[in-house]
mmCIF file of C-alpha atoms in Angstrom:
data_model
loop_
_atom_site.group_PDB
_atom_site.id
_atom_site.type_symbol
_atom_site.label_atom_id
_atom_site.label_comp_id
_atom_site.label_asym_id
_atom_site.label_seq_id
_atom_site.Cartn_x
_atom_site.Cartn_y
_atom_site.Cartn_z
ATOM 1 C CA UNK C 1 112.803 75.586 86.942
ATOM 2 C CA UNK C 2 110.491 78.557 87.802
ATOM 3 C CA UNK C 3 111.703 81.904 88.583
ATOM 4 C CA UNK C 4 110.652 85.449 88.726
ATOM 5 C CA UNK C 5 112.608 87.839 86.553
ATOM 6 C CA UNK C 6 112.658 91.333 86.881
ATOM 7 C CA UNK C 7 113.679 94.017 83.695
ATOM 8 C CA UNK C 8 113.970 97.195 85.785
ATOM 9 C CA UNK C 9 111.358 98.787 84.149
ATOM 10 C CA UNK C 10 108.483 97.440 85.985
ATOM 11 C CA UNK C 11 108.331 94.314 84.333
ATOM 12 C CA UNK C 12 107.420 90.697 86.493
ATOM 13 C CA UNK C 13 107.764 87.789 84.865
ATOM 14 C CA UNK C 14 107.534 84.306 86.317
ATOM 15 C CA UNK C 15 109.475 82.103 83.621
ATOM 16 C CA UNK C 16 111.113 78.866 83.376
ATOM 17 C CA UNK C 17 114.769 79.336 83.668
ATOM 18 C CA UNK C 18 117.870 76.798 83.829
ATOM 19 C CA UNK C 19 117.782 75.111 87.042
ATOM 20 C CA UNK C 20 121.342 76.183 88.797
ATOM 21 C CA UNK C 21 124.554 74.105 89.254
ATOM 22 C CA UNK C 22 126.953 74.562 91.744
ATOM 23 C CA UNK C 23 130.460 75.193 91.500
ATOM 24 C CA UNK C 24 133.361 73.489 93.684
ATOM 25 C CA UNK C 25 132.849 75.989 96.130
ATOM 26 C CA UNK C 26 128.937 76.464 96.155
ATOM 27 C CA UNK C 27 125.946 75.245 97.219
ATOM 28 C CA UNK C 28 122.260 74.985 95.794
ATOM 29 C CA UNK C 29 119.441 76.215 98.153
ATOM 30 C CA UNK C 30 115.763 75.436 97.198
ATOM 31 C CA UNK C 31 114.274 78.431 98.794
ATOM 32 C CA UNK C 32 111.096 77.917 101.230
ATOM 33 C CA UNK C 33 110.634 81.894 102.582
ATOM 34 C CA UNK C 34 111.850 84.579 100.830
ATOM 35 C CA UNK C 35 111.305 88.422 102.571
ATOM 36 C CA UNK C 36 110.137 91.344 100.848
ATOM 37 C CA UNK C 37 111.741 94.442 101.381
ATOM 38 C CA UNK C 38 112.220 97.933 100.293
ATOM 39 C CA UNK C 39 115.044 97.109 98.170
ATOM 40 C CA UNK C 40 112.961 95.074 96.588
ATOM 41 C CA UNK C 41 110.096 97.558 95.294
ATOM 42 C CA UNK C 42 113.168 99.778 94.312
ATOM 43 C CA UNK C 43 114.595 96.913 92.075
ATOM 44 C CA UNK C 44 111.190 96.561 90.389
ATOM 45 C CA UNK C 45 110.861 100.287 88.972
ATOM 46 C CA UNK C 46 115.084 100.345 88.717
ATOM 47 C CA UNK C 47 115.508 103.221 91.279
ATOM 48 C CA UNK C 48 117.523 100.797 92.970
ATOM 49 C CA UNK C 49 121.073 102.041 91.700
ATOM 50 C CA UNK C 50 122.922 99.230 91.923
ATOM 51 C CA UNK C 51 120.724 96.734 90.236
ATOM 52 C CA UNK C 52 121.754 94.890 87.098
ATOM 53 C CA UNK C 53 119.016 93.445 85.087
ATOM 54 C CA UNK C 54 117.302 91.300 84.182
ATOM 55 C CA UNK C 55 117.531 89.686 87.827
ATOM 56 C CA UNK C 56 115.662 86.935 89.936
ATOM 57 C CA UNK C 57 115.011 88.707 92.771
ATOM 58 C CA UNK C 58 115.001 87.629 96.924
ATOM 59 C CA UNK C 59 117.786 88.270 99.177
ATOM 60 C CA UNK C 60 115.961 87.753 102.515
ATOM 61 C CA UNK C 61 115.921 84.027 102.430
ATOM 62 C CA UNK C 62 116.335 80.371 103.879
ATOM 63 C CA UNK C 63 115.913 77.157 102.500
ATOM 64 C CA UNK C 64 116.994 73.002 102.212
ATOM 65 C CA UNK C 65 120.252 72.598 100.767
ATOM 66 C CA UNK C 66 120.019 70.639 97.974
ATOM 67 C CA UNK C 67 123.483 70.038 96.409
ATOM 68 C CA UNK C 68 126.735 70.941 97.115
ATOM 69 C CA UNK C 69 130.144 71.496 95.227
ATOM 70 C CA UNK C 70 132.985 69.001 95.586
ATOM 71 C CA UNK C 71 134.670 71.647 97.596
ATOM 72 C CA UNK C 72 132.274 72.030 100.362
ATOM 73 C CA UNK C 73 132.759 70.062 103.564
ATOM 74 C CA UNK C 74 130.775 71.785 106.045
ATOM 75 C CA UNK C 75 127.007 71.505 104.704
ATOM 76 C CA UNK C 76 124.917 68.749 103.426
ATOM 77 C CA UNK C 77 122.066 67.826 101.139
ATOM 78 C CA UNK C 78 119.104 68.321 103.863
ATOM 79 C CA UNK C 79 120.217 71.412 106.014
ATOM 80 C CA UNK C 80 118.106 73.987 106.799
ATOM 81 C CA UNK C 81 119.985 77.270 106.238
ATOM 82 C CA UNK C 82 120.251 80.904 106.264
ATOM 83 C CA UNK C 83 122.422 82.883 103.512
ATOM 84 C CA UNK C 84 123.808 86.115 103.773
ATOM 85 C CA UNK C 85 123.245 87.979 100.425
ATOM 86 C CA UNK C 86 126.612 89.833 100.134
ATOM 87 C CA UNK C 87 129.105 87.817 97.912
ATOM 88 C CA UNK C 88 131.857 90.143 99.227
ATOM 89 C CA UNK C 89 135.494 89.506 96.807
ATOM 90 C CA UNK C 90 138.025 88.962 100.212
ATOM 91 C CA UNK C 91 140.318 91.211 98.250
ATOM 92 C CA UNK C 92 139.515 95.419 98.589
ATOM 93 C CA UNK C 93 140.533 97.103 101.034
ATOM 94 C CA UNK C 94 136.686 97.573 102.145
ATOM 95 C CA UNK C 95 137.380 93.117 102.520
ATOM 96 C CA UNK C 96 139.832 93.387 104.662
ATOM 97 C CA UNK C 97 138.726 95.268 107.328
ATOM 98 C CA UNK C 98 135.210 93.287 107.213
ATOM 99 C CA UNK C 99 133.362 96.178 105.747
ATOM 100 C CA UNK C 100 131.654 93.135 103.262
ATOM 101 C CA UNK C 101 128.991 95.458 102.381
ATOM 102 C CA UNK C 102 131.607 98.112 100.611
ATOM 103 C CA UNK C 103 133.083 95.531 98.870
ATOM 104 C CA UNK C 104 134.702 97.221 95.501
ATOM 105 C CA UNK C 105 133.662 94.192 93.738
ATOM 106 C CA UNK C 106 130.297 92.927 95.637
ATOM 107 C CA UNK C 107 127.494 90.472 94.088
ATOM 108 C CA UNK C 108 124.605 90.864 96.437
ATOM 109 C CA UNK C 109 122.503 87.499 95.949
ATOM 110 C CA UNK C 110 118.978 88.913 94.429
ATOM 111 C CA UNK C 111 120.213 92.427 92.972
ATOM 112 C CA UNK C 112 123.007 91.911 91.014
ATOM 113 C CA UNK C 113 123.214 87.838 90.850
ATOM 114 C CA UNK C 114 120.473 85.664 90.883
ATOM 115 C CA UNK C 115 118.096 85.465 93.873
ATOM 116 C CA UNK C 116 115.698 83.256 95.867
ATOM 117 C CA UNK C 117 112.700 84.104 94.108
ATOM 118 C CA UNK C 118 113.143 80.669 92.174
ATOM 119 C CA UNK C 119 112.533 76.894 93.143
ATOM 120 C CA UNK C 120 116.490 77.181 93.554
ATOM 121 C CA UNK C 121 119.274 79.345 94.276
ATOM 122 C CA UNK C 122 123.218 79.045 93.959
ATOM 123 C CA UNK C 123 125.261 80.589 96.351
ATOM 124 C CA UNK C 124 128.398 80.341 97.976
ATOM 125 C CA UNK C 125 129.214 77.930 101.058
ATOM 126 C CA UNK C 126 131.452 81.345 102.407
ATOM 127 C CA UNK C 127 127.780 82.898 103.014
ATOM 128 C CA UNK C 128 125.458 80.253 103.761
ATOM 129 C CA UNK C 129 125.027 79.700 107.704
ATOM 130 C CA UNK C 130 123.064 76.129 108.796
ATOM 131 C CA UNK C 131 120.201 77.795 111.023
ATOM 132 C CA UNK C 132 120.307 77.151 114.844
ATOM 133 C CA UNK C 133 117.979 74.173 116.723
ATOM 134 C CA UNK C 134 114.317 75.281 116.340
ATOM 135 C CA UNK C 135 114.876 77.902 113.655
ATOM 136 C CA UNK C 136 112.258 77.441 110.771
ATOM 137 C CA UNK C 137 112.544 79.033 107.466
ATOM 138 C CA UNK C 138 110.242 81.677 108.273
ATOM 139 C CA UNK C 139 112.075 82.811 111.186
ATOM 140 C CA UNK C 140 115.313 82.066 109.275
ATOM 141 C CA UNK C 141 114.684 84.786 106.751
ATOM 142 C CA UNK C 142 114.297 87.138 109.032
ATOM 143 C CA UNK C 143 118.010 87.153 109.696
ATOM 144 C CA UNK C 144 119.304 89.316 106.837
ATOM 145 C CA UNK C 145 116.936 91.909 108.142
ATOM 146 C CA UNK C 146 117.971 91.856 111.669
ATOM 147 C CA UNK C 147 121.765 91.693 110.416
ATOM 148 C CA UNK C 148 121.312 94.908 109.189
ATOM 149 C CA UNK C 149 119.826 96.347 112.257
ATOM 150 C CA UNK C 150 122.782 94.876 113.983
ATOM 151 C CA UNK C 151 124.915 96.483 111.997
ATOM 152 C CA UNK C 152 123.025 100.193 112.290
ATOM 153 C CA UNK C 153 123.349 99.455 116.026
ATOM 154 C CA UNK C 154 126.953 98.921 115.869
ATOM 155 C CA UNK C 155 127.618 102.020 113.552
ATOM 156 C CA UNK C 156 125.865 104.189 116.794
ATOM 157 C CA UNK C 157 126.756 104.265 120.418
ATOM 158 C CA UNK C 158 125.534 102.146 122.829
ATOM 159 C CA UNK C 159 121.427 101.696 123.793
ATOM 160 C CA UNK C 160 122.056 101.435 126.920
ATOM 161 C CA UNK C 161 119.455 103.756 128.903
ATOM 162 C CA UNK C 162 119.518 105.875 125.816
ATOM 163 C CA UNK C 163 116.091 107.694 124.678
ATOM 164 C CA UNK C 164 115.661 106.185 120.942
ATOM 165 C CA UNK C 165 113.692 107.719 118.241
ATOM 166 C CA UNK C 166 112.569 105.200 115.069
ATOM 167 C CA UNK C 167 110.977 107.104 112.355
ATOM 168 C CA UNK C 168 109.361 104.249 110.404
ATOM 169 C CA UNK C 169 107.799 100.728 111.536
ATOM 170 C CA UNK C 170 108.473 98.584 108.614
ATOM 171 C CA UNK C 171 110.037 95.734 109.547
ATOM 172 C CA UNK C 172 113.795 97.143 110.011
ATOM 173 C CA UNK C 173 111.917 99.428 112.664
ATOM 174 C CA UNK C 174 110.140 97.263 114.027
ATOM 175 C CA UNK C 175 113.323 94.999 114.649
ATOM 176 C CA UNK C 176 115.414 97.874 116.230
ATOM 177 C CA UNK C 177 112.457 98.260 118.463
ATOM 178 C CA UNK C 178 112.842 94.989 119.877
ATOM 179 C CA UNK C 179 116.657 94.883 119.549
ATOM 180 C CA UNK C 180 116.823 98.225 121.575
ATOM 181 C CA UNK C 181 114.234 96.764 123.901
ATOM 182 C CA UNK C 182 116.752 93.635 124.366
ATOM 183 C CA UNK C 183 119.779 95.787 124.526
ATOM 184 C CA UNK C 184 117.814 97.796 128.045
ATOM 185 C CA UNK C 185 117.598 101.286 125.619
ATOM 186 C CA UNK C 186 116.047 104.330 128.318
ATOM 187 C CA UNK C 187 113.155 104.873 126.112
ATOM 188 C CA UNK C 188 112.068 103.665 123.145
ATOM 189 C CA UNK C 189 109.952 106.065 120.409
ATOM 190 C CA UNK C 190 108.707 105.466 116.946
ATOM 191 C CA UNK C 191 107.335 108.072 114.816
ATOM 192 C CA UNK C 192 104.556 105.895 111.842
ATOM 193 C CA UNK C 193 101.908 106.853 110.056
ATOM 194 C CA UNK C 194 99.502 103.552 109.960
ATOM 195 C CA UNK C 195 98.227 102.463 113.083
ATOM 196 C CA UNK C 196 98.537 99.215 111.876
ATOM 197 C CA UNK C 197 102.576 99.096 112.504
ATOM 198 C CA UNK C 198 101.978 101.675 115.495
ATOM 199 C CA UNK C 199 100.408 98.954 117.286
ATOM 200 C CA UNK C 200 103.401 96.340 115.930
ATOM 201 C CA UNK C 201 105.912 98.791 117.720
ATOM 202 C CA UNK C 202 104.313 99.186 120.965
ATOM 203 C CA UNK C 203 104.337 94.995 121.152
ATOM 204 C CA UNK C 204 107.656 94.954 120.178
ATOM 205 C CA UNK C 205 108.815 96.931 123.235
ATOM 206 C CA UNK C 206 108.301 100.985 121.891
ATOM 207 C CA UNK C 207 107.120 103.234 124.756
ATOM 208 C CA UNK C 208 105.686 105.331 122.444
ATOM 209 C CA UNK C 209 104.351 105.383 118.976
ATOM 210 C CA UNK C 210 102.417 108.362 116.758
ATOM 211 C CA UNK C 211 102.089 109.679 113.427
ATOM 212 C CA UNK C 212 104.271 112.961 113.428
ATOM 213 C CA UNK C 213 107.509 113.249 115.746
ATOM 214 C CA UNK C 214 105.089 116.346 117.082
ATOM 215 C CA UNK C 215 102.682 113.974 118.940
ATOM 216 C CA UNK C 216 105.587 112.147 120.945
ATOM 217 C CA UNK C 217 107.320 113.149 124.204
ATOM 218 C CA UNK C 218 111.191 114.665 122.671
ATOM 219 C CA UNK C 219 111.579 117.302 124.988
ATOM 220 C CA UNK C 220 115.020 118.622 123.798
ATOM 221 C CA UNK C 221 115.383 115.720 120.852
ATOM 222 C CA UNK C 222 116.616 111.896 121.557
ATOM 223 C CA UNK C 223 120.024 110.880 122.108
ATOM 224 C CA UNK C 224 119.588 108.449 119.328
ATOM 225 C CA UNK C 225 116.961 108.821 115.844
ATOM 226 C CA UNK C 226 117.083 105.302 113.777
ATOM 227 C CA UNK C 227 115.533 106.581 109.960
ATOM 228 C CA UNK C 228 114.174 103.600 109.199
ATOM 229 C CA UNK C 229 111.444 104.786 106.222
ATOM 230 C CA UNK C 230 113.806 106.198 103.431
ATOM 231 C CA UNK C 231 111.126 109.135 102.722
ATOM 232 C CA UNK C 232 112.916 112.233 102.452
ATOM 233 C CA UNK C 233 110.285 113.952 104.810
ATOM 234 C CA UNK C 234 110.896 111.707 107.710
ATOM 235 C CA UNK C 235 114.835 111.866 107.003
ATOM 236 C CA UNK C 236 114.727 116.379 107.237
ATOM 237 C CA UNK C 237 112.189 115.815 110.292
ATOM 238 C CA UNK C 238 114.762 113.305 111.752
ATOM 239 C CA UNK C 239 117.766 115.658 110.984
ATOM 240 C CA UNK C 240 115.754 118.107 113.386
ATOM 241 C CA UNK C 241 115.089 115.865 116.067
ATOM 242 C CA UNK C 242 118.649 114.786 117.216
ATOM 243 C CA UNK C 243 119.294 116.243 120.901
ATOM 244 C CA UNK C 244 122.827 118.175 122.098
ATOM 245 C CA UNK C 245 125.868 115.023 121.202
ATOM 246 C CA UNK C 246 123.229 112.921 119.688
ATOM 247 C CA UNK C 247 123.354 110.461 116.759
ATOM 248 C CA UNK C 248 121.512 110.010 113.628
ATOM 249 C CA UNK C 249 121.981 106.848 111.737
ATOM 250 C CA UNK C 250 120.343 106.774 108.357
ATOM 251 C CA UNK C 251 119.037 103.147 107.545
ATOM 252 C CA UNK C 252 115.989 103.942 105.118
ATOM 253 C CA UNK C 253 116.900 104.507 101.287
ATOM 254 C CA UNK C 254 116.220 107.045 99.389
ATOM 255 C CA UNK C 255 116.399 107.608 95.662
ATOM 256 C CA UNK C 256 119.962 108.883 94.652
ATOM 257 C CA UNK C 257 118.816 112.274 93.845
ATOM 258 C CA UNK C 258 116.949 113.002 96.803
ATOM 259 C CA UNK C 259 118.181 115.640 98.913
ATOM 260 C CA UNK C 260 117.030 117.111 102.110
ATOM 261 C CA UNK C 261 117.994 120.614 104.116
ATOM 262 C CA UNK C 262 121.032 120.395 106.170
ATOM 263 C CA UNK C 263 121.985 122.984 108.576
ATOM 264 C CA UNK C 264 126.022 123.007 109.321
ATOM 265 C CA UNK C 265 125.653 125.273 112.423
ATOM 266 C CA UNK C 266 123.472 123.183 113.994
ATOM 267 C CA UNK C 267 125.589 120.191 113.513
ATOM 268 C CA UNK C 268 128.909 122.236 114.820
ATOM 269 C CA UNK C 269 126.937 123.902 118.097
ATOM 270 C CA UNK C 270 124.958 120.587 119.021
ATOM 271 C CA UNK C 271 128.315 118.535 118.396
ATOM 272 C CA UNK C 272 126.041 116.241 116.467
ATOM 273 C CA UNK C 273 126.545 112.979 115.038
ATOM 274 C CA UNK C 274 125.150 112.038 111.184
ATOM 275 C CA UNK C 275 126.072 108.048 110.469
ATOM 276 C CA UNK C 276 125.121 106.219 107.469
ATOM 277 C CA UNK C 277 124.222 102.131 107.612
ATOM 278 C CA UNK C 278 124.310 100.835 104.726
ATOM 279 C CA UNK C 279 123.018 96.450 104.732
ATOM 280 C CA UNK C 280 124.913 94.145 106.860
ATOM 281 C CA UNK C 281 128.343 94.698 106.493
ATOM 282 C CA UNK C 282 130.010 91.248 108.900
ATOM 283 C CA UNK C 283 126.673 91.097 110.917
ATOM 284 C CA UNK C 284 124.948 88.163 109.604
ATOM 285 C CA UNK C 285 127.215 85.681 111.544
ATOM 286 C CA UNK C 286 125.869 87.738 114.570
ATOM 287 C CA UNK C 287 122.466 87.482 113.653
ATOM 288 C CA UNK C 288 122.331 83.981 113.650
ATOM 289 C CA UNK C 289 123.962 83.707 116.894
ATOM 290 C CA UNK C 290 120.810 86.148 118.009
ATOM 291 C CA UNK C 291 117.898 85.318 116.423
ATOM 292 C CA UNK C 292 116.823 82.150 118.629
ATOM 293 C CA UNK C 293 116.665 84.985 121.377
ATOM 294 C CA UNK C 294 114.255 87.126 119.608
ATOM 295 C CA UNK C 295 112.097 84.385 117.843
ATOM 296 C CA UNK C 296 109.051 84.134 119.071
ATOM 297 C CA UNK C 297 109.146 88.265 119.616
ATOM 298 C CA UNK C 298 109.698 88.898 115.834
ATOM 299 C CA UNK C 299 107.915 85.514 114.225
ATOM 300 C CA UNK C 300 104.667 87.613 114.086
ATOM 301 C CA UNK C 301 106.225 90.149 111.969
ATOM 302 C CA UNK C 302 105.353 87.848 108.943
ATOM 303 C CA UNK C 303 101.692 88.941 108.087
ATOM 304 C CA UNK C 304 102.069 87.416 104.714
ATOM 305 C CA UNK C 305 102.792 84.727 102.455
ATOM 306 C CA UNK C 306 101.840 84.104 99.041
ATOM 307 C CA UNK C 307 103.390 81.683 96.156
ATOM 308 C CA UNK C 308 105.634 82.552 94.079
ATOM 309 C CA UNK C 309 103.095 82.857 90.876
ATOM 310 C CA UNK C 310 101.712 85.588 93.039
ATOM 311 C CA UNK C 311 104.990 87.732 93.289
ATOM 312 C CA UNK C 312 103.495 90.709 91.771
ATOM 313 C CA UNK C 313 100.312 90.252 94.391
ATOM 314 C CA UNK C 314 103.289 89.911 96.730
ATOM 315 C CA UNK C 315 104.839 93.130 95.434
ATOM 316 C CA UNK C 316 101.833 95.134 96.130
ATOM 317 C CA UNK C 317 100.681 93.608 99.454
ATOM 318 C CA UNK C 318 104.497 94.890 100.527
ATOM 319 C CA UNK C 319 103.875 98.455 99.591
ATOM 320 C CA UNK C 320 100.725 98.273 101.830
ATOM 321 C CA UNK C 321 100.267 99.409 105.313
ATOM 322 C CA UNK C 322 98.430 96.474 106.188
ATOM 323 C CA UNK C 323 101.705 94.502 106.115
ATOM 324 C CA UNK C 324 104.648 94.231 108.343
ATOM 325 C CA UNK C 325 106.777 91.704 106.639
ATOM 326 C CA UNK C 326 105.519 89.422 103.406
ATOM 327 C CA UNK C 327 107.291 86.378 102.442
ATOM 328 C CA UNK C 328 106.994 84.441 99.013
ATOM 329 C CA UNK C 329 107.376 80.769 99.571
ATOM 330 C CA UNK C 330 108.509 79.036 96.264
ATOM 331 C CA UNK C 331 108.388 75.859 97.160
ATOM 332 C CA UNK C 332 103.936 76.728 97.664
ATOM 333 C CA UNK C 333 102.600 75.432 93.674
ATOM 334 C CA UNK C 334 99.333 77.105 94.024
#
């Protein structure tokens, strides 16, 4: 079968590979929309640090089920379904208290296993969720996303009539705009360079967006800054922007070596709060419960979708500002 393989040093190759087979416990997924993300561009270059290469990428995904191990009871040949990309052990410490995404011994589907970016993908039945009534497999893959938002949401206090600042409007801004929206947040701002994804926030339910934090009504900081973009600029302008017992949760990521100015005192007089979110941690489950709510609000965020010959196209049309979300559907043959 066809799959794209990555070599962490920039290298995309689409090459024939052996078609998967499951094990007692798995299932085999033939892909049909596969997200591009951040993570993604990072795994290309290898500044993602916990890649292992070569990989197929695609983590963002949804697809037909198209076997199934002896073991598995609860899917079928012919479901449409979601998978969460976090192979978590069940064992670590991290396991038991459902902190899947600190897993001492995690596989995440697409960076250190093989991924979706193939005609098929094996994966656990543990992780692989049949998608709700209605719920195509463009909508489906935006679940992982939205999982992590979720999860960044659940790491901060509540929205509730809280003044929110989003630096970034990729698509993980984008969906904590309309997840704070949902959740009745006071006021919603986004800080974005391209008007393009300005104008994606403000439909999504921002009050406000602009280019610098400058431009935007923060009077004395907001009680809650989402970094969303993972560019160390935004992430010391964010650090500066939190008001008196406000949060910061850091979504974006950086490059391990990246470093930005941090000012103790101002952490100890403000009593502020500095969280990290790192992926989905137990949220996917969540997100599928959710996402039939927020369909039709976040379907549009798919601007893109090429085959999966064109996964370097794909690549590049990601890292644009002209996109919000791109999908690679490897089931397309053209």
């Amino acid at each position: 079968m066809r799959a794209i393989v990555l070599d962490g040093m920039g290298g995309v190759e689409l090459t024939e590979v052996p078609a998967p087979v499951p094990g007692p416990d798995d299932v085999v997924v033939a892909p049909t929309a596969v997200g591009i993300c951040g993570t993604d561009l990072h795994l290309v270059d290898g500044s993602y640090a916990t890649g292992r290469y070569p990989v197929v990428p695609g983590h963002e995904f949804a697809g037909t089920v198209v076997a199934v191990g002896a073991g598995v009871r609860a899917l079928a040949p012919g479901d449409l379904v979601g998978v969460d990309p976090n192979v978590p052990c069940g064992r670590c410490r991290w396991c038991h208290v459902r902190a899947y995404n600190l897993c001492l011994r995690l596989e995440p589907v697409g960076v250190t296993r093989a991924g979706a970016c193939a005609e098929q993908v094996v994966v656990p039945a543990r992780v692989t969720y049949r998608l709700p009534g209605g719920i195509d497999a463009t909508v489906g893959a935006l679940i992982e996303p939205l999982a992590c938002v979720l999860h960044a949401l659940d790491r901060a206090p509540s929205l509730k009539d809280k003044d929110v600042l989003v630096y970034g409007a990729g698509s993980i801004g984008l969906l904590v705009c309309a997840v704070a929206q949902q959740r009745g947040a006071g006021r919603v701002q986004v800080v974005e360079p391209h008007q393009v994804r300005r104008d994606a926030a403000l439909r999504l339910g921002a009050d406000r967006a602009a280019a610098a934090a400058s431009m935007l009504d923060l009077g004395h900081g907001a009680e809650l800054v989402m970094e969303a973009s993972g560019h160390p600029a935004a992430v010391a302008d964010a650090l500066a922007r939190i008001a008196i017992r406000g949060t910061l949760v850091q979504m974006g990521v950086t490059a391990p070596e990246t470093a930005v100015a941090l000012h103790p005192f101002e952490i100890f007089e403000k009593e502020l709060t500095v969280l990290g979110s790192n992926s989905l941690a137990d949220c996917y489950p969540a997100a599928v419960e959710q996402i039939s709510g927020l369909a039709a609000a976040i379907r549009p965020l798919v601007t893109h979708t090429l085959p999966l010959a064109s996964y370097a196209d794909a690549l590049a049309v990601a890292a644009s500002p002209e996109a919000l979300k791109v999908h690679v559907a490897p089931a397309c043959n053209s």
